[in-house]
Coordinates of C-alpha atoms and ligand atoms in Angstrom, one line a residue:
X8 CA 47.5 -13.6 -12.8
X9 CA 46.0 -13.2 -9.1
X10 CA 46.7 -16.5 -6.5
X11 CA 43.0 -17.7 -6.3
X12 CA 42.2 -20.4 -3.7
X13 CA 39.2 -22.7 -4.0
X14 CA 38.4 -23.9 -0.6
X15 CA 35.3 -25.2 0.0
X16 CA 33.5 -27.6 -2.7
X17 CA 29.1 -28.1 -2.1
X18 CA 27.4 -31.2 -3.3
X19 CA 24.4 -31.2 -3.7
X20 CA 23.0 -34.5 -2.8
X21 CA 19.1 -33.9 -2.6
X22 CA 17.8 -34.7 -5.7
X23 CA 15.2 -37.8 -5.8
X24 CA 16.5 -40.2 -8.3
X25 CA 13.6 -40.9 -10.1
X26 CA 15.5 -42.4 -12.9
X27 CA 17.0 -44.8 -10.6
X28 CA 13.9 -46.0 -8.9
X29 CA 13.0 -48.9 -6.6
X30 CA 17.0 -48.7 -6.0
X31 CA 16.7 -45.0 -4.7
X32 CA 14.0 -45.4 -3.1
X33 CA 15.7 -45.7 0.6
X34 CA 19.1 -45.3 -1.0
X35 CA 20.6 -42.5 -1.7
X36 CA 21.7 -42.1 -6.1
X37 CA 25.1 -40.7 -4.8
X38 CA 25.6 -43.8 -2.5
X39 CA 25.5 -46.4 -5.1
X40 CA 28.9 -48.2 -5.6
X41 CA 30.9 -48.0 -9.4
X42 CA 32.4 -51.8 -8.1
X43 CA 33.3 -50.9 -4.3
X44 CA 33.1 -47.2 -3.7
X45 CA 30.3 -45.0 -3.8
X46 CA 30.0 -42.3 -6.5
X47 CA 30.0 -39.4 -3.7
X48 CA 33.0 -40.3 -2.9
X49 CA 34.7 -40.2 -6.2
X50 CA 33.3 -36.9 -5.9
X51 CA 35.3 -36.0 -3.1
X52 CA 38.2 -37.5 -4.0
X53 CA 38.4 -35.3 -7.0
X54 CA 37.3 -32.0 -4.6
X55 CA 40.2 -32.7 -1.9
X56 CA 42.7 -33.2 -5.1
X57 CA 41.8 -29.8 -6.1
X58 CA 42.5 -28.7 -2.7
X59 CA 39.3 -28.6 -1.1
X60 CA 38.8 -28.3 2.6
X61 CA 35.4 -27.6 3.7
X62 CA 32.8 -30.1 1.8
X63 CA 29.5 -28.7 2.0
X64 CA 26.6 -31.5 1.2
X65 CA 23.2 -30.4 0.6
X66 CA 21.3 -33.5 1.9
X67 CA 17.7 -34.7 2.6
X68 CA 15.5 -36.7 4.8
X69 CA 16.3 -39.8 2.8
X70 CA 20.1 -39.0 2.5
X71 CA 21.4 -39.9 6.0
X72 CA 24.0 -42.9 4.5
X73 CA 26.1 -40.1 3.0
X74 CA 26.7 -38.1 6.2
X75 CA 27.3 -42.0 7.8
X76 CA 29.9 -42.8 5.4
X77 CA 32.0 -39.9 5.6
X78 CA 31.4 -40.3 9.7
X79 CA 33.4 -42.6 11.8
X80 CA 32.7 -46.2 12.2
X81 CA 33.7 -47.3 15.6
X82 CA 31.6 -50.7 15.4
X83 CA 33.7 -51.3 12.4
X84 CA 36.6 -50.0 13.2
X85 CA 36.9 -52.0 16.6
X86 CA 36.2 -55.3 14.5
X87 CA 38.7 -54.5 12.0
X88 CA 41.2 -53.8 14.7
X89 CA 40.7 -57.0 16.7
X90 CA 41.0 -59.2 13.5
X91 CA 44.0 -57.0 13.1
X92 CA 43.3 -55.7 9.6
X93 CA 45.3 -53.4 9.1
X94 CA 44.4 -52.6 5.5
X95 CA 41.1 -52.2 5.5
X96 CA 41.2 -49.9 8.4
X97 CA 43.8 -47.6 6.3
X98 CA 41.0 -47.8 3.7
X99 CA 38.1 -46.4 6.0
X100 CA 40.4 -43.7 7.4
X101 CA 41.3 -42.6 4.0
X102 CA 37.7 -42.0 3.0
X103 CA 38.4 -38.5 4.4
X104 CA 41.6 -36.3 5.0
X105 CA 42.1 -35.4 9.1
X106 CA 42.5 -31.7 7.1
X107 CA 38.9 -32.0 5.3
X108 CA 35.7 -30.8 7.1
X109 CA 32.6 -31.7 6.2
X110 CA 29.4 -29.8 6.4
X111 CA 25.8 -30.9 6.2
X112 CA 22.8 -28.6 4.9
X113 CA 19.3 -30.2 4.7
X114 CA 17.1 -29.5 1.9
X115 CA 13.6 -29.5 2.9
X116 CA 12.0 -29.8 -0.8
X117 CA 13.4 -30.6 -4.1
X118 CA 12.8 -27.7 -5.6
X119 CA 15.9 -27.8 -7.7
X120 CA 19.5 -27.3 -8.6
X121 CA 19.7 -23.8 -8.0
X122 CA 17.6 -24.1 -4.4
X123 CA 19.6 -26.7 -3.5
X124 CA 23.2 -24.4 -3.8
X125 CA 21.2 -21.6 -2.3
X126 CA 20.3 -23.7 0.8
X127 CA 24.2 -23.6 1.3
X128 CA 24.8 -19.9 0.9
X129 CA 24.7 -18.9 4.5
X130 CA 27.9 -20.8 5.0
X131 CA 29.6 -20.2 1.5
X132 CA 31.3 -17.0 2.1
X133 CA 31.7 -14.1 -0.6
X134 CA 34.8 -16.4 -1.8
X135 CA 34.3 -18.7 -5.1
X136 CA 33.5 -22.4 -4.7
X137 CA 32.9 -25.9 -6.7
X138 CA 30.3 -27.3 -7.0
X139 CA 30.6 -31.4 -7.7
X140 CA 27.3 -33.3 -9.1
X141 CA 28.3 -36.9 -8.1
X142 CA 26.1 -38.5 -10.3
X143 CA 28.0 -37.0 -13.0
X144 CA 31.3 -39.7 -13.3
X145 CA 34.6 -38.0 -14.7
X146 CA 37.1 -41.1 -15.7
X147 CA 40.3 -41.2 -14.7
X148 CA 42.1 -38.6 -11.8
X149 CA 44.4 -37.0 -14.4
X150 CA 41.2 -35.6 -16.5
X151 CA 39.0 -34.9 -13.6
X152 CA 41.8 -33.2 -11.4
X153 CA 43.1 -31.1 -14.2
X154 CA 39.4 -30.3 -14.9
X155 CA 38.7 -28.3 -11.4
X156 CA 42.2 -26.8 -11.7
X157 CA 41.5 -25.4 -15.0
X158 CA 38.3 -24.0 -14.1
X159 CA 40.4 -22.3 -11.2
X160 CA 43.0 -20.6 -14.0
X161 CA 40.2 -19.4 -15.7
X162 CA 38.6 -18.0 -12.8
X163 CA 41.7 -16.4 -11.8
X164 CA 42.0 -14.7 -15.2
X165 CA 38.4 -13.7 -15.1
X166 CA 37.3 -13.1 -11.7
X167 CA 34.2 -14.5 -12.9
X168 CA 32.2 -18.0 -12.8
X169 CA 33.5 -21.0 -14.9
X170 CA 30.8 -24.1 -16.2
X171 CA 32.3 -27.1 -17.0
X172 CA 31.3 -28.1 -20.6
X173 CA 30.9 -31.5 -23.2
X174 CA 30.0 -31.9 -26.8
X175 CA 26.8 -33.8 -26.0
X176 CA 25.0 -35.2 -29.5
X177 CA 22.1 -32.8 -31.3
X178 CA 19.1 -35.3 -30.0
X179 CA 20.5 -34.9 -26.4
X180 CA 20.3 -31.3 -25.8
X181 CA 17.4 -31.4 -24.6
X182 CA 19.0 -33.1 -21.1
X183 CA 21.6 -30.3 -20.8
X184 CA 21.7 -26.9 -19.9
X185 CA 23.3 -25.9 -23.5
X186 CA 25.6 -22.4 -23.9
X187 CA 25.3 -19.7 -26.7
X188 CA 29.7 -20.0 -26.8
X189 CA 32.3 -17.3 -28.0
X190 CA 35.6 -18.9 -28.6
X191 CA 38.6 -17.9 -26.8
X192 CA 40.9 -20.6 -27.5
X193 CA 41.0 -24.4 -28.5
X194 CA 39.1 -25.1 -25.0
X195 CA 38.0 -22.0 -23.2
X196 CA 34.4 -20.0 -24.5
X197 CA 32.9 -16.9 -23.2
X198 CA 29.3 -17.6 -22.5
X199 CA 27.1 -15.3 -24.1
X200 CA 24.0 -16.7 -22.9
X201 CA 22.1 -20.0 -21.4
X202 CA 19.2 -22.1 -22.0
X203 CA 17.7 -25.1 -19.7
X204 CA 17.1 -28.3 -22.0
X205 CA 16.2 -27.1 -25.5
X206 CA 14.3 -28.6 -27.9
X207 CA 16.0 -30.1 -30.9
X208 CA 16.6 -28.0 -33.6
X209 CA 16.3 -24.7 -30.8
X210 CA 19.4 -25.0 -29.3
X211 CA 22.2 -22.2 -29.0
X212 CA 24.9 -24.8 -30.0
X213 CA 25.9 -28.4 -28.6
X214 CA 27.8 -27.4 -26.1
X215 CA 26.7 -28.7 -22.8
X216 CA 26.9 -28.1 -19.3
X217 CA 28.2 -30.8 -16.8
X218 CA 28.4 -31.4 -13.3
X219 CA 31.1 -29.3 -12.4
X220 CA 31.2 -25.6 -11.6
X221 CA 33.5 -23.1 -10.1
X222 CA 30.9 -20.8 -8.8
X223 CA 31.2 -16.6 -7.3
X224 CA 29.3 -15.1 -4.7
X225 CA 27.4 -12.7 -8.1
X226 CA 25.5 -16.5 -9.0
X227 CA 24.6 -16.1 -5.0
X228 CA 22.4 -13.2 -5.5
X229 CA 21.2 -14.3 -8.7
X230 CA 19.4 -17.1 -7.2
X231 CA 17.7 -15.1 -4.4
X232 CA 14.4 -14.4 -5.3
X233 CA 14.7 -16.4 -8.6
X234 CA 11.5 -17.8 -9.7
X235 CA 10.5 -21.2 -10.9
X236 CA 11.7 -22.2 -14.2
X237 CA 11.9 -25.6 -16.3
X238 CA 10.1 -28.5 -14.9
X239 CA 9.3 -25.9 -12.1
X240 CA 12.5 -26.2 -10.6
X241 CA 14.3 -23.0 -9.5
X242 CA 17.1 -23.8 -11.8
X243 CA 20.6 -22.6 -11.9
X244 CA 20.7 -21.6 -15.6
X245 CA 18.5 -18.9 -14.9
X246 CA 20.9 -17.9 -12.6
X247 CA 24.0 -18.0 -14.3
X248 CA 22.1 -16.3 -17.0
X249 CA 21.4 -13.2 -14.6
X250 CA 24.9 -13.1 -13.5
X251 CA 26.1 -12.7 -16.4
X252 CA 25.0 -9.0 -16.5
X253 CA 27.5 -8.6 -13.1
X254 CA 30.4 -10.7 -14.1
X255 CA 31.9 -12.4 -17.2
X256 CA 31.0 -16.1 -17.4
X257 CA 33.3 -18.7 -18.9
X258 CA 33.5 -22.4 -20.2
X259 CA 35.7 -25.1 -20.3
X260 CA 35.4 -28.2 -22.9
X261 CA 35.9 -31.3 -21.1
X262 CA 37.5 -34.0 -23.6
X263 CA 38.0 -36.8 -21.2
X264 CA 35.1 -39.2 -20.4
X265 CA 31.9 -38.5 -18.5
X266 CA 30.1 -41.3 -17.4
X267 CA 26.3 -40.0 -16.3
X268 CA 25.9 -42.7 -13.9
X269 CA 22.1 -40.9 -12.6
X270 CA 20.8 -42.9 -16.0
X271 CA 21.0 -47.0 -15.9
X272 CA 22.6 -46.9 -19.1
X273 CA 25.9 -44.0 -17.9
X274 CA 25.8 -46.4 -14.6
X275 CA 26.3 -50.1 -16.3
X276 CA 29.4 -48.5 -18.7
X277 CA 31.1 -47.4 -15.4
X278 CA 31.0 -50.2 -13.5
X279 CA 32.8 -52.0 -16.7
X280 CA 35.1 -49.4 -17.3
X281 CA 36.0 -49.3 -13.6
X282 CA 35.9 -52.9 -13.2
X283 CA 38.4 -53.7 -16.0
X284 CA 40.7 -51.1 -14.2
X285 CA 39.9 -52.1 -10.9
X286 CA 43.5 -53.9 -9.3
X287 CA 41.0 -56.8 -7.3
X288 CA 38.7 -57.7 -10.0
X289 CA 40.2 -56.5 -13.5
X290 CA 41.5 -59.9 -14.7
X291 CA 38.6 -62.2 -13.6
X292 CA 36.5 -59.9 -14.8
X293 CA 38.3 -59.2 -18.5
X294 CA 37.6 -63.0 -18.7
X295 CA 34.2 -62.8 -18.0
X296 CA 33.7 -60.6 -20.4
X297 CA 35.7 -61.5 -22.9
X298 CA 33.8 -64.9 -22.7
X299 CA 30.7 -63.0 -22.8
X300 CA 31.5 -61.0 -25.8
X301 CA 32.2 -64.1 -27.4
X302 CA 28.5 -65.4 -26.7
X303 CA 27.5 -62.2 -27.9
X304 CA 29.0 -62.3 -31.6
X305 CA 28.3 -65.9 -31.6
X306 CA 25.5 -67.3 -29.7
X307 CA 25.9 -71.1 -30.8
X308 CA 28.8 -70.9 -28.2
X309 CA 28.5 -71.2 -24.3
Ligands
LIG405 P1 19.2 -34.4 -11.3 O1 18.7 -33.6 -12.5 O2 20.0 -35.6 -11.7 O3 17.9 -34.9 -10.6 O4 19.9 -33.5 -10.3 P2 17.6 -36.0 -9.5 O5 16.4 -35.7 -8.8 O6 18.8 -36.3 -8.6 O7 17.4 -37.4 -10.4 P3 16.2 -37.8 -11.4 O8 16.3 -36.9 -12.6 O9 14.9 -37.7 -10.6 O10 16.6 -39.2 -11.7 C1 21.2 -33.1 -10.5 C2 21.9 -33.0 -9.2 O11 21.3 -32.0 -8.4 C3 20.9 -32.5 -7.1 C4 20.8 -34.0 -7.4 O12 21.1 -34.7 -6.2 C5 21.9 -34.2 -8.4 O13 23.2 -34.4 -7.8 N1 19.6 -31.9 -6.8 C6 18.6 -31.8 -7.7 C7 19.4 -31.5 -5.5 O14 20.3 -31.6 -4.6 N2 18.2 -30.9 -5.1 C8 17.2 -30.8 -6.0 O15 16.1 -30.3 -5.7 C9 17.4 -31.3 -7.3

């Protein structure tokens, strides 16, 4: 099996948020917090543990607070230092690695998934890359570190692209970009071919894509020129789906837990799941719930 390094991991961090509306209005989807850190970060978190080094984020007009909070803060910094706080500055300067560099990429319309990852290609190289959807919340840094590095064995093996993948329910296929799959073993497919949200009842199977790729320069070309597809969005199904004529496409099955924190409903279970883990708030907050639960079952109590 060839050494394959992964360098350089592109987020694309343009999209409008619709679903998350007023709160996206001004904010950025990607910025809001899962108890005290925002989403992108988690994102890159799980990137560097992979070993990425060049973070590539495809922004917009309304997306400057991402590009400020992996930025320095010298107002902040200063005050931090002159209360002598020594632990909160360790916590800004971890945000990112000295070693990381970070690369910003404006998208001037939302036309999509697929435009937004081709807005980065003049910096990506012919080498393979990740590509992290924030909004998309993987549980836990075992599962979502040992997802990107399986992705990268596969790829090694393959030489070719590598989607991540989850058993989503039969009346939810239509939110997914759903795979026709050829087993390989207990977790690994061959894609035969793609579809962009199917109707119920038309789908290929119930395997669905999630927001992590390991992407080649062949997925590149396929989305120059690519027309307008679902929801008139150049979309990178239609991509993949060309590709796969040049170069064998493979799946993962992800089995740990996905939270999609761009609905309210993904959102709300993360910040409990988070906040009963979280080493500040987990008791307090156990017993808030606990109490609440309580109320829940039995309403007569208070
Ligand atoms: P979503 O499908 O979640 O779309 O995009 P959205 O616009 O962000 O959210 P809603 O559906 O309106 O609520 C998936 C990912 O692709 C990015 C988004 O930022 C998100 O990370 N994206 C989407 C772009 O960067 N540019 C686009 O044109 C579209």
């Amino acid at each position: 099996m060839s050494e394959v390094r992964v360098r350089t991991a592109v987020f694309p961090v343009a999209g409008l948020g619709t679903r998350f509306l007023p709160a996206t209005k001004a904010t950025p989807k990607e910025m809001l917090p899962i108890v005290d850190k925002p989403l992108v970060q988690y994102a890159v978190e799980e990137a560097v543990r992979a070993g990425a080094e060049l973070l590539v984020f495809v922004t917009s007009r309304t997306k400057n607070a991402i590009s400020d909070h992996f930025d320095r803060s010298y107002e902040l910094e200063r005050a931090l230092e002159d209360r002598g706080d020594r632990e909160k500055l360790a916590l800004l300067e971890s945000i990112v690695p000295e070693s990381v560099h970070c690369v910003y990429i404006r998208q001037s319309h939302p036309l999509g998934l697929g435009h937004a990852i081709a807005c980065a290609a003049p910096i990506l190289g012919k080498d393979p890359f990740y590509v992290l959807l924030a909004d998309d919340l993987l549980y836990g840094e075992e599962e979502s570190g040992a997802l990107l590095e399986t992705m990268k064995a596969i790829h090694a093996r393959t030489a070719g692209p590598v989607l991540a993948l989850e058993s989503v329910e039969e009346s939810e296929v239509s939110r997914y970009g759903i795979v026709d799959p050829e087993a390989v073993d207990d977790r690994t497919v061959r894609v035969r071919r793609l579809q962009e949200k199917p109707r119920m009842g038309e789908a290929y199977s119930r395997l669905g894509v999630i927001g992590r790729y390991l992407l080649t320069f062949e997925v590149l070309e396929a989305l120059q020129g690519l027309e307008p597809g679902v929801g008139g969005e150049i979309q990178l199904t239609d991509a993949l789906s060309r590709a796969i004529a040049r170069a064998p496409l493979h799946g993962t099955v992800f089995d740990g837990r996905r939270f999609d924190c761009g609905s309210k409903i993904g959102y709300l279970q993360a910040c409990v799941e988070y906040g009963l883990t979280h080493d500040e708030v987990r008791e307090e907050f156990r017993d808030y719930l606990g109490e609440k639960l309580r109320f829940l079952v039995d309403p007569k109590r208070r």
